[in-house]
Coordinates of C-alpha atoms and ligand atoms in Angstrom, one line a residue:
X1 CA -32.2 8.6 -5.2
X2 CA -30.8 9.3 -1.8
X3 CA -27.4 10.6 -1.6
X4 CA -25.5 8.7 1.0
X5 CA -22.4 9.7 3.4
X6 CA -19.8 6.8 4.0
X7 CA -18.9 6.4 7.7
X8 CA -15.7 4.5 8.2
X9 CA -13.7 3.4 11.1
X10 CA -10.5 1.5 10.9
X11 CA -9.4 -1.2 13.4
X12 CA -5.5 -1.8 12.8
X13 CA -3.7 -5.0 14.0
X14 CA 0.2 -4.5 14.3
X15 CA 2.5 -7.3 15.8
X16 CA 5.4 -5.5 17.6
X17 CA 8.7 -6.2 17.1
X18 CA 10.0 -7.4 20.5
X19 CA 12.6 -10.7 20.9
X20 CA 10.2 -12.6 23.0
X21 CA 6.3 -13.1 23.1
X22 CA 3.7 -11.0 25.2
X23 CA 3.4 -13.4 28.1
X24 CA 6.0 -16.0 27.9
X25 CA 9.6 -16.3 27.0
X26 CA 9.3 -17.7 23.5
X27 CA 11.0 -16.1 20.8
X28 CA 9.0 -14.3 18.2
X29 CA 9.9 -15.7 14.9
X30 CA 9.2 -15.2 11.1
X31 CA 5.6 -16.6 10.8
X32 CA 6.4 -17.5 7.1
X33 CA 10.1 -18.9 7.3
X34 CA 10.4 -20.5 10.8
X35 CA 9.3 -24.2 10.9
X36 CA 6.0 -24.6 12.5
X37 CA 5.6 -24.9 16.1
X38 CA 9.3 -24.5 17.2
X39 CA 8.7 -21.2 19.2
X40 CA 6.2 -22.7 21.5
X41 CA 5.9 -23.2 25.6
X42 CA 3.1 -24.5 27.8
X43 CA 2.1 -20.7 28.3
X44 CA 1.4 -19.9 24.6
X45 CA 0.1 -23.3 24.0
X46 CA -2.7 -22.6 26.6
X47 CA -1.7 -25.5 28.9
X48 CA -3.8 -25.2 32.1
X49 CA -2.5 -23.8 35.1
X50 CA 0.4 -21.8 33.2
X51 CA 0.8 -18.3 34.4
X52 CA 1.4 -15.4 31.9
X53 CA 4.1 -12.6 32.7
X54 CA 4.0 -9.0 30.9
X55 CA 6.6 -8.2 28.6
X56 CA 7.9 -4.8 29.5
X57 CA 9.5 -4.1 26.1
X58 CA 6.1 -4.6 24.4
X59 CA 4.4 -2.1 26.7
X60 CA 7.2 0.1 26.3
X61 CA 6.6 -0.1 22.4
X62 CA 2.9 0.4 22.8
X63 CA 3.4 3.7 24.7
X64 CA 5.7 4.8 21.9
X65 CA 3.1 4.5 19.5
X66 CA 0.4 6.1 22.0
X67 CA 2.7 9.0 22.2
X68 CA 3.2 9.4 18.4
X69 CA -0.4 9.3 17.7
X70 CA -1.0 12.2 20.1
X71 CA -3.0 9.8 22.4
X72 CA -3.2 10.0 26.5
X73 CA -1.3 7.3 27.9
X74 CA -3.4 5.6 30.8
X75 CA -1.4 5.2 34.1
X76 CA -3.7 2.3 35.2
X77 CA -4.1 -0.6 32.9
X78 CA -6.2 -3.8 33.1
X79 CA -5.8 -6.8 31.0
X80 CA -9.0 -8.5 30.1
X81 CA -9.9 -12.2 29.0
X82 CA -11.7 -12.2 25.7
X83 CA -13.5 -15.6 25.7
X84 CA -14.0 -17.5 22.3
X85 CA -13.3 -20.7 20.8
X86 CA -11.4 -21.1 17.7
X87 CA -8.5 -23.8 16.9
X88 CA -5.8 -20.9 16.4
X89 CA -6.5 -19.8 20.0
X90 CA -5.4 -22.8 22.2
X91 CA -6.5 -21.1 25.7
X92 CA -10.0 -20.4 24.3
X93 CA -9.6 -16.8 25.4
X94 CA -7.1 -14.1 24.2
X95 CA -5.7 -11.8 26.6
X96 CA -6.4 -8.2 25.6
X97 CA -7.5 -5.0 27.1
X98 CA -11.0 -3.9 27.2
X99 CA -12.2 -1.1 29.8
X100 CA -8.8 0.3 30.6
X101 CA -6.9 0.4 27.2
X102 CA -3.3 1.7 27.2
X103 CA -3.8 4.8 25.1
X104 CA -6.8 6.9 24.5
X105 CA -8.0 10.0 22.4
X106 CA -5.3 10.5 19.8
X107 CA -5.3 11.8 16.2
X108 CA -3.5 11.5 13.1
X109 CA -3.5 14.2 10.2
X110 CA -3.7 12.8 6.6
X111 CA -2.9 14.5 3.5
X112 CA -5.6 13.9 0.7
X113 CA -5.1 13.9 -3.2
X114 CA -6.7 17.3 -3.3
X115 CA -3.9 18.6 -1.1
X116 CA -6.1 19.0 1.9
X117 CA -5.3 17.8 5.2
X118 CA -7.8 15.8 7.1
X119 CA -7.6 14.9 11.1
X120 CA -8.7 11.4 11.8
X121 CA -9.6 10.9 15.7
X122 CA -8.0 7.7 17.1
X123 CA -10.1 6.1 19.8
X124 CA -7.8 3.9 21.5
X125 CA -4.7 1.7 21.3
X126 CA -4.3 -1.3 23.4
X127 CA -2.2 -4.5 23.8
X128 CA -3.2 -8.1 23.1
X129 CA -1.6 -11.1 22.0
X130 CA -1.7 -12.7 18.5
X131 CA -3.3 -16.0 17.8
X132 CA -2.0 -18.9 16.0
X133 CA -2.0 -19.3 12.2
X134 CA -4.3 -21.6 10.4
X135 CA -3.6 -23.0 6.9
X136 CA -6.3 -24.6 5.1
X137 CA -5.6 -27.4 2.9
X138 CA -6.9 -27.9 -0.7
X139 CA -6.8 -31.0 -2.8
X140 CA -3.4 -30.0 -4.3
X141 CA -1.7 -30.2 -0.9
X142 CA 0.5 -32.8 0.7
X143 CA -2.8 -33.9 2.3
X144 CA -5.4 -34.5 -0.5
X145 CA -8.0 -35.5 2.0
X146 CA -8.1 -31.7 2.8
X147 CA -8.0 -30.4 6.7
X148 CA -6.3 -27.5 8.3
X149 CA -2.7 -27.0 9.8
X150 CA -2.1 -24.8 12.7
X151 CA 1.2 -23.1 13.7
X152 CA 1.4 -21.8 17.4
X153 CA 4.6 -19.7 16.8
X154 CA 2.4 -16.8 16.4
X155 CA 0.4 -17.5 19.4
X156 CA 1.1 -15.0 22.1
X157 CA 3.1 -12.6 19.9
X158 CA 2.5 -9.2 21.2
X159 CA -0.3 -7.3 19.3
X160 CA -1.3 -3.7 19.0
X161 CA -4.6 -3.0 18.1
X162 CA -5.3 0.7 16.9
X163 CA -8.9 1.8 16.8
X164 CA -10.1 4.9 15.0
X165 CA -13.4 6.8 15.4
X166 CA -15.9 6.7 12.4
X167 CA -14.8 9.7 10.9
X168 CA -13.3 8.5 7.9
X169 CA -15.4 9.3 4.5
X170 CA -14.1 7.3 1.8
X171 CA -11.8 4.5 0.6
X172 CA -9.2 7.1 -0.3
X173 CA -9.3 8.5 3.2
X174 CA -9.2 5.0 4.7
X175 CA -6.0 4.2 2.7
X176 CA -4.4 7.4 3.3
X177 CA -4.9 6.6 7.0
X178 CA -3.7 3.4 7.1
X179 CA -0.7 4.0 5.0
X180 CA 0.3 6.7 7.4
X181 CA -0.1 4.6 10.5
X182 CA 2.1 2.0 8.8
X183 CA 4.7 4.4 8.0
X184 CA 4.8 5.8 11.9
X185 CA 5.1 2.2 13.0
X186 CA 8.0 1.8 10.8
X187 CA 9.5 5.2 11.8
X188 CA 9.2 4.1 15.5
X189 CA 10.7 0.6 14.6
X190 CA 7.9 -1.1 16.5
X191 CA 6.6 -3.0 13.3
X192 CA 8.1 -3.9 9.8
X193 CA 5.0 -3.0 8.1
X194 CA 5.1 -6.3 6.0
X195 CA 1.6 -6.9 5.1
X196 CA 2.5 -10.0 3.1
X197 CA 3.5 -11.5 6.3
X198 CA 0.3 -10.5 8.1
X199 CA 2.2 -8.5 10.5
X200 CA 0.0 -5.4 9.8
X201 CA -3.5 -6.0 9.1
X202 CA -6.3 -3.5 8.4
X203 CA -10.0 -3.9 9.0
X204 CA -12.6 -1.4 8.0
X205 CA -15.9 -1.0 9.4
X206 CA -18.1 0.7 6.8
X207 CA -21.8 1.9 6.9
X208 CA -23.7 4.6 5.1
X209 CA -26.2 7.3 6.2
X210 CA -28.3 9.9 3.9
X211 CA -26.1 12.8 3.6
X212 CA -26.9 15.5 6.2
X213 CA -28.1 13.0 8.9
X214 CA -26.4 12.1 12.0
X215 CA -27.3 8.7 13.1
X216 CA -25.0 6.0 12.0
X217 CA -26.3 3.4 9.6
X218 CA -25.6 -0.6 10.1
X219 CA -22.1 -1.4 9.6
X220 CA -20.2 -4.3 8.0
X221 CA -16.6 -5.1 9.0
X222 CA -14.1 -6.3 6.1
X223 CA -11.5 -8.8 7.2
X224 CA -8.6 -10.3 5.9
X225 CA -7.3 -7.3 3.5
X226 CA -3.7 -7.9 2.5
X227 CA -2.8 -4.7 0.8
X228 CA -3.8 -1.0 0.6
X229 CA -5.3 -1.8 -2.8
X230 CA -7.4 -4.3 -1.2
X231 CA -8.3 -1.8 1.5
X232 CA -9.4 0.9 -1.2
X233 CA -11.0 -1.5 -3.6
X234 CA -12.9 -3.4 -0.9
X235 CA -14.2 -0.5 0.8
X236 CA -15.2 1.2 -2.6
X237 CA -17.1 -2.1 -3.4
X238 CA -19.0 -2.2 -0.1
X239 CA -20.0 1.2 -0.3
X240 CA -21.8 0.7 -3.6
X241 CA -23.3 -2.8 -2.3
X242 CA -24.5 -0.9 0.7
X243 CA -26.1 1.8 -1.4
X244 CA -27.8 -0.6 -3.7
X245 CA -29.6 -2.5 -0.7
X246 CA -30.6 0.8 0.9
X247 CA -31.9 2.2 -2.5
X248 CA -33.8 -0.9 -2.9
X249 CA -35.6 -0.2 0.3
X250 CA -33.6 -3.0 2.1
X251 CA -31.6 -3.3 5.4
X252 CA -27.7 -4.0 5.5
X253 CA -27.1 -6.8 7.6
X254 CA -24.4 -6.4 10.6
X255 CA -21.7 -8.8 9.5
X256 CA -18.0 -9.6 9.0
X257 CA -17.4 -10.0 5.2
X258 CA -14.3 -11.0 3.4
X259 CA -12.8 -9.6 0.2
X260 CA -12.3 -11.7 -2.9
X261 CA -9.5 -10.2 -4.7
X262 CA -9.9 -12.3 -8.0
X263 CA -13.6 -11.9 -8.2
X264 CA -13.5 -8.4 -6.9
X265 CA -16.4 -8.6 -4.5
X266 CA -17.2 -8.8 -0.8
X267 CA -18.8 -11.8 0.6
X268 CA -20.5 -12.8 3.8
X269 CA -18.2 -14.4 6.3
X270 CA -20.2 -14.7 9.5
X271 CA -22.6 -12.7 11.4
X272 CA -21.1 -10.1 13.9
X273 CA -20.9 -10.7 17.5
X274 CA -21.3 -8.1 20.1
X275 CA -18.8 -7.3 22.8
X276 CA -21.3 -9.4 25.2
X277 CA -20.4 -12.5 23.4
X278 CA -17.0 -12.4 24.5
X279 CA -17.9 -12.3 28.1
X280 CA -15.1 -9.9 28.9
X281 CA -13.6 -10.0 32.3
X282 CA -10.3 -8.9 34.1
X283 CA -7.6 -11.5 33.4
X284 CA -7.1 -13.0 37.2
X285 CA -3.4 -14.0 36.3
X286 CA -2.0 -10.6 35.8
X287 CA -2.0 -7.8 38.0
X288 CA -2.8 -4.4 36.9
X289 CA -0.2 -2.8 34.8
X290 CA 0.8 0.8 36.4
X291 CA 2.4 3.0 34.0
X292 CA 4.5 5.8 35.8
X293 CA 4.9 9.3 34.8
X294 CA 8.9 8.9 34.6
X295 CA 8.2 5.9 32.3
X296 CA 6.2 7.8 29.8
X297 CA 8.7 10.5 29.9
X298 CA 11.7 8.4 29.3
X299 CA 9.9 6.7 26.4
X300 CA 9.0 10.1 25.1
X301 CA 12.8 10.7 24.8
X302 CA 13.2 7.8 22.6
X303 CA 10.8 9.0 19.9
X304 CA 12.4 9.8 16.5
X305 CA 11.5 12.7 14.6
X306 CA 8.3 11.7 12.9
X307 CA 7.7 12.2 9.2
X308 CA 5.6 15.3 9.2
X309 CA 7.9 17.0 11.3
X310 CA 10.6 16.1 9.1
X311 CA 8.8 16.9 6.0
X312 CA 8.1 20.6 7.3
X313 CA 11.7 20.9 8.3
X314 CA 13.0 19.8 4.8
X315 CA 10.7 22.2 3.2
X316 CA 11.6 25.4 5.4
X317 CA 15.5 24.4 5.8
X318 CA 16.2 23.2 2.3
X319 CA 13.6 24.8 0.4
X320 CA 12.1 21.6 -1.0
X321 CA 8.7 21.3 -2.6
X322 CA 6.0 19.5 -0.7
X323 CA 6.3 16.8 -3.1
X324 CA 10.3 16.3 -2.9
X325 CA 10.1 16.5 0.7
X326 CA 7.5 13.8 1.1
X327 CA 9.4 11.5 -1.0
X328 CA 12.4 11.7 1.2
X329 CA 10.7 11.3 4.4
X330 CA 8.3 8.3 3.3
X331 CA 10.8 5.9 4.7
X332 CA 13.1 6.5 7.6
X333 CA 16.1 4.9 6.3
X334 CA 15.7 6.9 2.8
X335 CA 15.7 10.2 5.0
X336 CA 18.4 9.0 7.1
X337 CA 20.6 8.5 3.8
X338 CA 19.6 12.0 2.6
X339 CA 20.7 13.4 6.0
X340 CA 24.0 11.6 5.8
X341 CA 24.7 13.4 2.5
X342 CA 24.3 16.8 4.2
X343 CA 27.0 15.8 6.7
X344 CA 29.7 15.3 4.1
X345 CA 32.2 18.0 4.6
X346 CA 35.1 17.3 2.2
X347 CA 33.3 18.4 -1.2
X348 CA 34.0 22.0 -1.9
X349 CA 31.9 23.8 -3.0
X350 CA 29.2 21.7 -1.0
X351 CA 26.4 21.0 -3.4
X352 CA 23.0 22.4 -1.8
X353 CA 20.6 20.0 -0.1
X354 CA 18.1 20.8 -2.9
X355 CA 20.6 19.8 -5.5
X356 CA 21.4 16.5 -3.7
X357 CA 17.6 15.9 -3.4
X358 CA 17.0 16.3 -7.0
X359 CA 19.6 13.9 -8.0
X360 CA 18.4 11.5 -5.4
X361 CA 14.7 11.6 -6.3
X362 CA 15.4 11.8 -10.2
X363 CA 18.5 9.5 -10.7
X364 CA 19.3 7.5 -7.5
X365 CA 15.5 6.4 -7.1
X366 CA 15.2 5.6 -10.8
X367 CA 18.3 3.5 -10.4
X368 CA 16.8 1.8 -7.4
X369 CA 13.5 1.1 -9.0
X370 CA 15.0 -0.6 -12.1
X371 CA 16.9 -2.9 -9.7
X372 CA 13.9 -3.3 -7.2
X373 CA 16.2 -2.4 -4.3
X374 CA 16.1 -0.1 -1.3
X375 CA 18.6 2.4 0.3
X376 CA 20.3 -0.8 2.2
X377 CA 21.4 -2.1 -1.2
X378 CA 23.2 1.0 -2.5
X379 CA 27.0 -0.2 -2.8
X380 CA 28.3 3.3 -2.4
X381 CA 28.1 5.8 0.6
X382 CA 26.3 9.0 0.8
X383 CA 29.7 10.8 0.8
X384 CA 30.8 9.3 -2.6
X385 CA 27.3 10.3 -4.0
X386 CA 27.9 13.9 -3.0
X387 CA 31.5 13.7 -4.5
X388 CA 29.7 12.9 -7.9
X389 CA 27.5 16.0 -7.6
X390 CA 30.5 18.1 -6.5
X391 CA 32.3 16.9 -9.8
X392 CA 29.4 18.0 -11.7
X393 CA 29.1 21.3 -10.0
X394 CA 32.9 22.2 -10.7
X395 CA 32.5 21.2 -14.3
X396 CA 34.6 18.0 -14.3
X397 CA 31.6 16.5 -16.0
X398 CA 28.5 17.6 -17.7
X399 CA 25.2 16.4 -16.4
X400 CA 24.6 13.6 -19.0
X401 CA 28.0 12.2 -18.4
X402 CA 27.4 12.2 -14.6
X403 CA 24.1 10.3 -14.8
X404 CA 26.0 7.5 -16.8
X405 CA 28.9 7.7 -14.2
X406 CA 26.1 7.2 -11.5
X407 CA 24.7 4.2 -13.4
X408 CA 28.3 2.7 -13.2
X409 CA 28.8 3.6 -9.7
X410 CA 25.3 1.9 -8.8
X411 CA 26.5 -1.3 -10.4
X412 CA 30.3 -1.5 -9.2
X413 CA 30.2 0.7 -6.1
X414 CA 33.3 2.3 -7.6
X415 CA 33.9 6.1 -6.9
X416 CA 32.9 8.6 -9.5
X417 CA 36.4 9.9 -9.7
X418 CA 37.8 6.6 -10.6
X419 CA 35.2 6.1 -13.2
X420 CA 35.8 9.2 -14.8
X421 CA 39.2 8.7 -15.0
X422 CA 39.5 5.2 -16.4
X423 CA 36.9 5.8 -19.0
X424 CA 38.2 9.3 -20.0
X425 CA 34.9 11.2 -19.2
X426 CA 36.2 14.4 -17.9
X427 CA 34.4 17.3 -19.3
X428 CA 36.0 19.2 -22.1
X429 CA 36.1 22.6 -20.9
X430 CA 39.1 24.0 -23.1
X431 CA 37.6 27.1 -25.1
X432 CA 40.2 26.4 -27.9
X433 CA 39.4 22.7 -28.3
X434 CA 35.6 23.4 -28.4
X435 CA 36.4 26.3 -30.9
X436 CA 38.0 23.8 -33.1
X437 CA 35.3 21.3 -33.1
X438 CA 32.7 24.0 -33.5
X439 CA 34.5 25.2 -36.7
X440 CA 34.7 21.7 -37.9
X441 CA 31.3 21.0 -37.5
X442 CA 30.2 24.4 -39.4
X443 CA 32.7 23.4 -42.3
X444 CA 31.4 19.9 -42.9
X445 CA 27.7 21.1 -42.9
X446 CA 27.4 24.0 -45.4
X447 CA 23.7 23.1 -46.3
X448 CA 22.6 23.3 -42.7
X449 CA 24.5 26.4 -42.0
X450 CA 22.9 28.0 -44.9
X451 CA 19.3 26.9 -43.7
X452 CA 20.1 28.0 -40.3
X453 CA 21.3 31.6 -41.6
X454 CA 18.2 31.7 -43.6
X455 CA 16.3 31.9 -40.3
X456 CA 15.8 28.1 -39.4
X457 CA 16.6 29.0 -35.5
X458 CA 15.6 25.7 -34.2
X459 CA 18.7 24.2 -36.0
X460 CA 20.9 25.6 -33.2
X461 CA 19.9 22.6 -31.1
X462 CA 21.2 20.4 -34.1
X463 CA 24.3 22.0 -34.1
X464 CA 24.8 21.5 -30.4
X465 CA 24.0 17.6 -30.7
X466 CA 26.8 17.5 -33.5
X467 CA 29.2 19.1 -31.4
X468 CA 28.3 16.7 -28.3
X469 CA 28.5 13.7 -30.6
X470 CA 31.9 14.6 -31.9
X471 CA 33.2 15.1 -28.1
X472 CA 31.2 11.7 -26.9
X473 CA 28.9 13.8 -24.8
X474 CA 31.9 15.4 -22.8
X475 CA 31.8 19.1 -23.9
X476 CA 30.8 21.3 -21.4
X477 CA 27.4 22.5 -22.4
X478 CA 27.4 26.1 -21.5
X479 CA 30.7 26.5 -23.4
X480 CA 29.3 24.8 -26.4
X481 CA 26.1 27.1 -26.4
X482 CA 27.9 30.0 -25.9
X483 CA 30.6 29.7 -28.6
X484 CA 28.1 28.0 -31.1
X485 CA 26.1 31.5 -31.0
X486 CA 29.2 33.5 -31.5
X487 CA 30.5 31.5 -34.3
X488 CA 27.3 31.4 -36.0
X489 CA 26.4 34.8 -35.6
X490 CA 29.6 35.9 -37.2
X491 CA 28.6 34.2 -40.4
X492 CA 25.4 36.3 -40.7
Ligands
ADP1 P1 -16.0 -3.7 17.7 O1 -14.8 -3.9 18.7 O2 -17.2 -4.4 18.2 O3 -15.8 -4.0 16.3 P2 -16.1 -0.7 18.0 O4 -17.2 -0.1 18.4 O5 -14.8 -1.2 18.8 O6 -16.7 -2.4 17.7 O7 -15.9 -0.2 16.6 C1 -14.8 -0.8 15.7 C2 -14.7 0.2 14.7 O8 -15.9 0.4 14.1 C3 -14.1 1.6 15.1 O9 -13.1 2.1 14.4 C4 -15.4 2.4 15.0 O10 -14.9 3.8 14.6 C5 -16.0 1.8 13.7 N1 -17.3 2.2 13.9 C6 -18.3 2.0 14.9 N2 -19.7 2.2 14.3 C7 -19.5 2.4 13.0 C8 -20.6 2.6 11.9 N3 -21.9 2.5 12.1 N4 -20.0 2.8 10.9 C9 -18.8 2.5 10.6 N5 -17.9 2.4 11.4 C10 -18.2 2.4 12.8
MG2 MG1 -14.4 -5.3 15.0
ZN3 ZN1 5.4 -19.6 24.8

C-alpha cells in the first residue's frame, strides 16, 4: 500500500469588530440576538445605483492582523468584484480583494503536542464583506411548508480572509494553527472568536500525495465547520476517505464537502468553482486604497504584546514553566489579570510571581471552571488575591485553610482577612499550644504509639492528621511536623 503525505491549507474567515459595516454606515449587530433585517440600508441590501464607501477602521484592523501575522502590508490595494448569485448576496457580487490583497507572505509558528515548533506560511490576508444569513426551515418550524429565511444584518459586515500556504500536514497541525490564529485575533481585539455565532470560520483544503513526491494531489474543501473539534475530526476523516479512493485506484473529485457532526462523515456539497467562474474585475465604484508608511507605522504602535512574546517573557522573568506560561497567556484578559497581581505593592513580603501563578492555575482556575466563569466574573480584585497569598506566606493561615478561604472569597467577594477573622481560621503557630495538643494525641492513642515505636514509621502521617483534626486544620504544619518528631522520638 502506498504511503501518503497530507497537504492541507486553511482559509479562515473572521468578521472584524467594527462599529459599522464595510461599505455603509449600518451598525454591526449580533447576528444571533438582533431582530432580523434591522441593520440594513440600500447599500448593503444591494439596491441598484448605491455607492460603497470604505470603512477606515476596518482597514486599520486588517493592517493590525497583517502585521501580527508577519505579513508585508501592500501599499497599493484594489477591491474587486467577485460575481456569483446566491440569495444571501443581494448585489450578486461580493466586494473582495483579488490580485492586490492587503497583506502578503506572512507566517505563524505553532507548537505541536510533541513539543516541536512548526512554521506555517501565510499566503495572504485580504478584506471583503460578509454575506447575509440564511436559515433553512424544516417541518417543525413556524412555517411547516418549509422554505428559507434571509437576514441581511450580516450583509456587508467587514470580513477578513486569512489564507495559509498548503504546508499543514495533519489534522492536529490544522487545529493548532486555527486555534492560534483565533487567539491572536482575540489579543488584537479585532474578533471575538465566537465560533458558535459564526464570526470565526475555518475551511481546510485537503489533499494527499504519495510520500516523497512533490506534485499536489486533487483537493477537497470542507465548509461549515463550527468548532476546532470538527476541524480536526473532519480533516482526519477526509484524509482516510481520500486514501481509500487512491488505494482503490480511483481519483479524488475536486469539490466542496460538508461535515456531518452526528454521522461523523463528510459529504459532497457542490463541485468546486474555479477563479474564472467568478469573473473577478476591479470594483469600479471604489478608488484604489492607498496605505501610507505613516499609517502602517502608527498601527504598529497600537499592537499589544502577542502571546508568544508574552510567554517567553514570563518564562525568562518569572521562572515559570512553559506549560504555566502558556496557560496564563492563553487569553489576554487572563494575562492582564495576572499582570495586575504583580503590580500590587501593599503586601509585605510580596509573594513571588511563581507563587501567584501557582495559586492562579491550581486554585483560582479550578473555581472558575467549576462555576464555568472567566476572569471577568471574579468578584475580587487581583490585590485581594495577593493579600490572601501573603497571609499564607506570613503563616497567618496554612495552605489548606487558604484554599477554603479562597473558595469563600470566590463566592462572596469578601476580603481574606475578614473571612479568616469571622470564622476564626487563623493559623495556630503557638508552640506551647501545639505541644499540648500533640501530648494529648499521644496520651489518647497508646496502641498507635506502640505500633509506631515498633517501627511503623508511616504512622507519623496519621499523627499529623490527628493534630490537624484537633485544631480544625488550623495548626501550622511546619511546627506540627517538627514538634511531633521531637515528642515521638523522646518516647523511643
Ligand atoms: P481557492 O480560493 O479557489 O479556494 P486557493 O488557491 O486560493 O484556492 O487556495 C485555497 C487554499 O487551499 C489555500 O490555503 C491553499 O494553501 C490550499 N491549497 C491549494 N492547493 C491545495 C492542494 N492541492 N491541497 C491542499 N490544499 C491546497
Ligand atoms: Mg477556497
Ligand atoms: Zn447598510
